[in-house]
Amino acid sequence: MNNITIQEAAAPVTPTALKERTFSIDVLRGMALLGILMANIEVFGTPTAMHAIPIGMPIPAFEGPHRWIHVVILTLKWIVIEGKMRGLFSLLFGAGVMLMTSRAERRGIDGGRIAETFMRRNLWLMLFGLLHCCLIWDGDILLYYGMIALLFLYPCRKLKPKTLLVAGTLIGLTFGTFSFLNFLGAPRDIYLDKQVTAISAAQHAGKTITDQDKQVLKAWDERMKSRVITRDGPQEAIAEATKDYFSAMGDRLQIYLGPIAGAYLFLNIADEVGMMLIGMGLYQLGFLSAAKPYATYAWTAAAGLLCSVPLYLLGMWQVVKSGFDFLTIEKWLFIPYYLTREMSTLAIVSLALLVVKSGRFGRLQRGLAAVGKTALSNYLMTSLICQFVFVWGPWQLYGKLEYYQLHYVVFGVWAVNLIASPLWLRAFQFGPMEWVWRSLTYRKAQAMRLHQVAA
């Protein structure tokens, strides 16, 4: 017995075999991968003046005959997509950390070997992310995922599920909310607005304003000017986005190496680490493997939707009524962002797992699972396709489509993902980038073709 234990401890960490994959997690990962494109399509395809709100587009979204179509699309995206798919992807990344490390620990592999493999795996992921940002698109998340895994997730893997769930929730609601609002400048906007309102009331009452009041009014005037969408603004953004490849590559590098690098790092860690910890806790509880009773998922979905959907509808109604005033957007959509995101993400996960448990829509489930198994390859391929469609290719559609038309591109890319992934997996057990990542992680070329695995 002791000899077997010693041999197992000395054994190398090996990649997860096909038979060890969890179908429900692959389905969720595929769903998240497709949903992230829906959330990111404005960033790929058009300049906008505000996060996740299509104001400041070259073809105004909320004027003209398609105004209400755009309002409906935007509302549905805030309920189902915005923040939720990114949150789901983070949640599943945390679950993946638990899957890899717990599987190796069950085999009795030495902790030092596990840590070494884990570090190698995530350092390679960070390099992929850096290359993705510099060479393809500046909206990368891979570098931050690898960094968070090394700094936070590996040390936290031994925590109890309840501790992980509570910690993840609190981090999202506090650290996440603070960093997001601070990055957008919302606290300063709201504070200045209150000061300006008080000064205006004093002026109407015939009081003389002080030098300090004048400074406040000047700061508010500058802030308002920065929010004004000029006629030339979108065209300048289009010229910036479509300039030559190497100049754009230098600009993308600034995200990681320039003066804004610290702000982006802080924002992404705050945005992702909470959901990753929640994912680790849910994995330990068996929630993500669809192992819980139907009632558990039904009640979770109902509670999450009943709490989040009314807030989204009320917030969007206030925003539309205000004419998409930036302060109204900050107050009604951005301040409760992480509260509604956490509730609705868990609701969407629960609804998806109910479908998985039911066995319905089997062909769609298998297609999503195939996308999930090849998520890294699909993630990078999606960036390449979108950059070709909007910037690099002969069409150069960046800034030329209406808001609703951007989503035709989404559906086209989804079709590629859902068709190409199952076809690829008929012959291979990994996606091409998954094979590269695994081979580098385990320092050995992995068997790629299915017949090699069977042999």
mmCIF file of C-alpha atoms in Angstrom, residues 22 152 185 191 193 204 233 256 285 328 338 360 384 393 400 429 431:
data_model
loop_
_atom_site.group_PDB
_atom_site.id
_atom_site.type_symbol
_atom_site.label_atom_id
_atom_site.label_comp_id
_atom_site.label_asym_id
_atom_site.label_seq_id
_atom_site.Cartn_x
_atom_site.Cartn_y
_atom_site.Cartn_z
ATOM 1 C CA THR A 22 -18.591 16.993 -17.123
ATOM 2 C CA PHE A 152 -6.026 33.990 -5.591
ATOM 3 C CA GLY A 185 -16.092 58.012 -12.603
ATOM 4 C CA TYR A 191 -21.343 63.970 -6.042
ATOM 5 C CA ASP A 193 -24.414 66.683 -9.557
ATOM 6 C CA HIS A 204 -32.178 81.072 -7.391
ATOM 7 C CA GLY A 233 -16.369 62.139 -32.262
ATOM 8 C CA TYR A 256 -0.820 46.217 -20.277
ATOM 9 C CA LEU A 285 -21.377 21.329 -3.926
ATOM 10 C CA THR A 328 -29.416 58.255 -14.932
ATOM 11 C CA TYR A 338 -23.011 43.568 -9.409
ATOM 12 C CA ARG A 360 -34.402 18.252 -24.087
ATOM 13 C CA LEU A 384 -10.049 36.874 -35.600
ATOM 14 C CA GLY A 393 -10.958 42.641 -44.238
ATOM 15 C CA LYS A 400 -21.003 51.358 -40.549
ATOM 16 C CA GLN A 429 -10.284 15.106 -28.857
ATOM 17 C CA GLY A 431 -9.453 22.008 -30.150
#
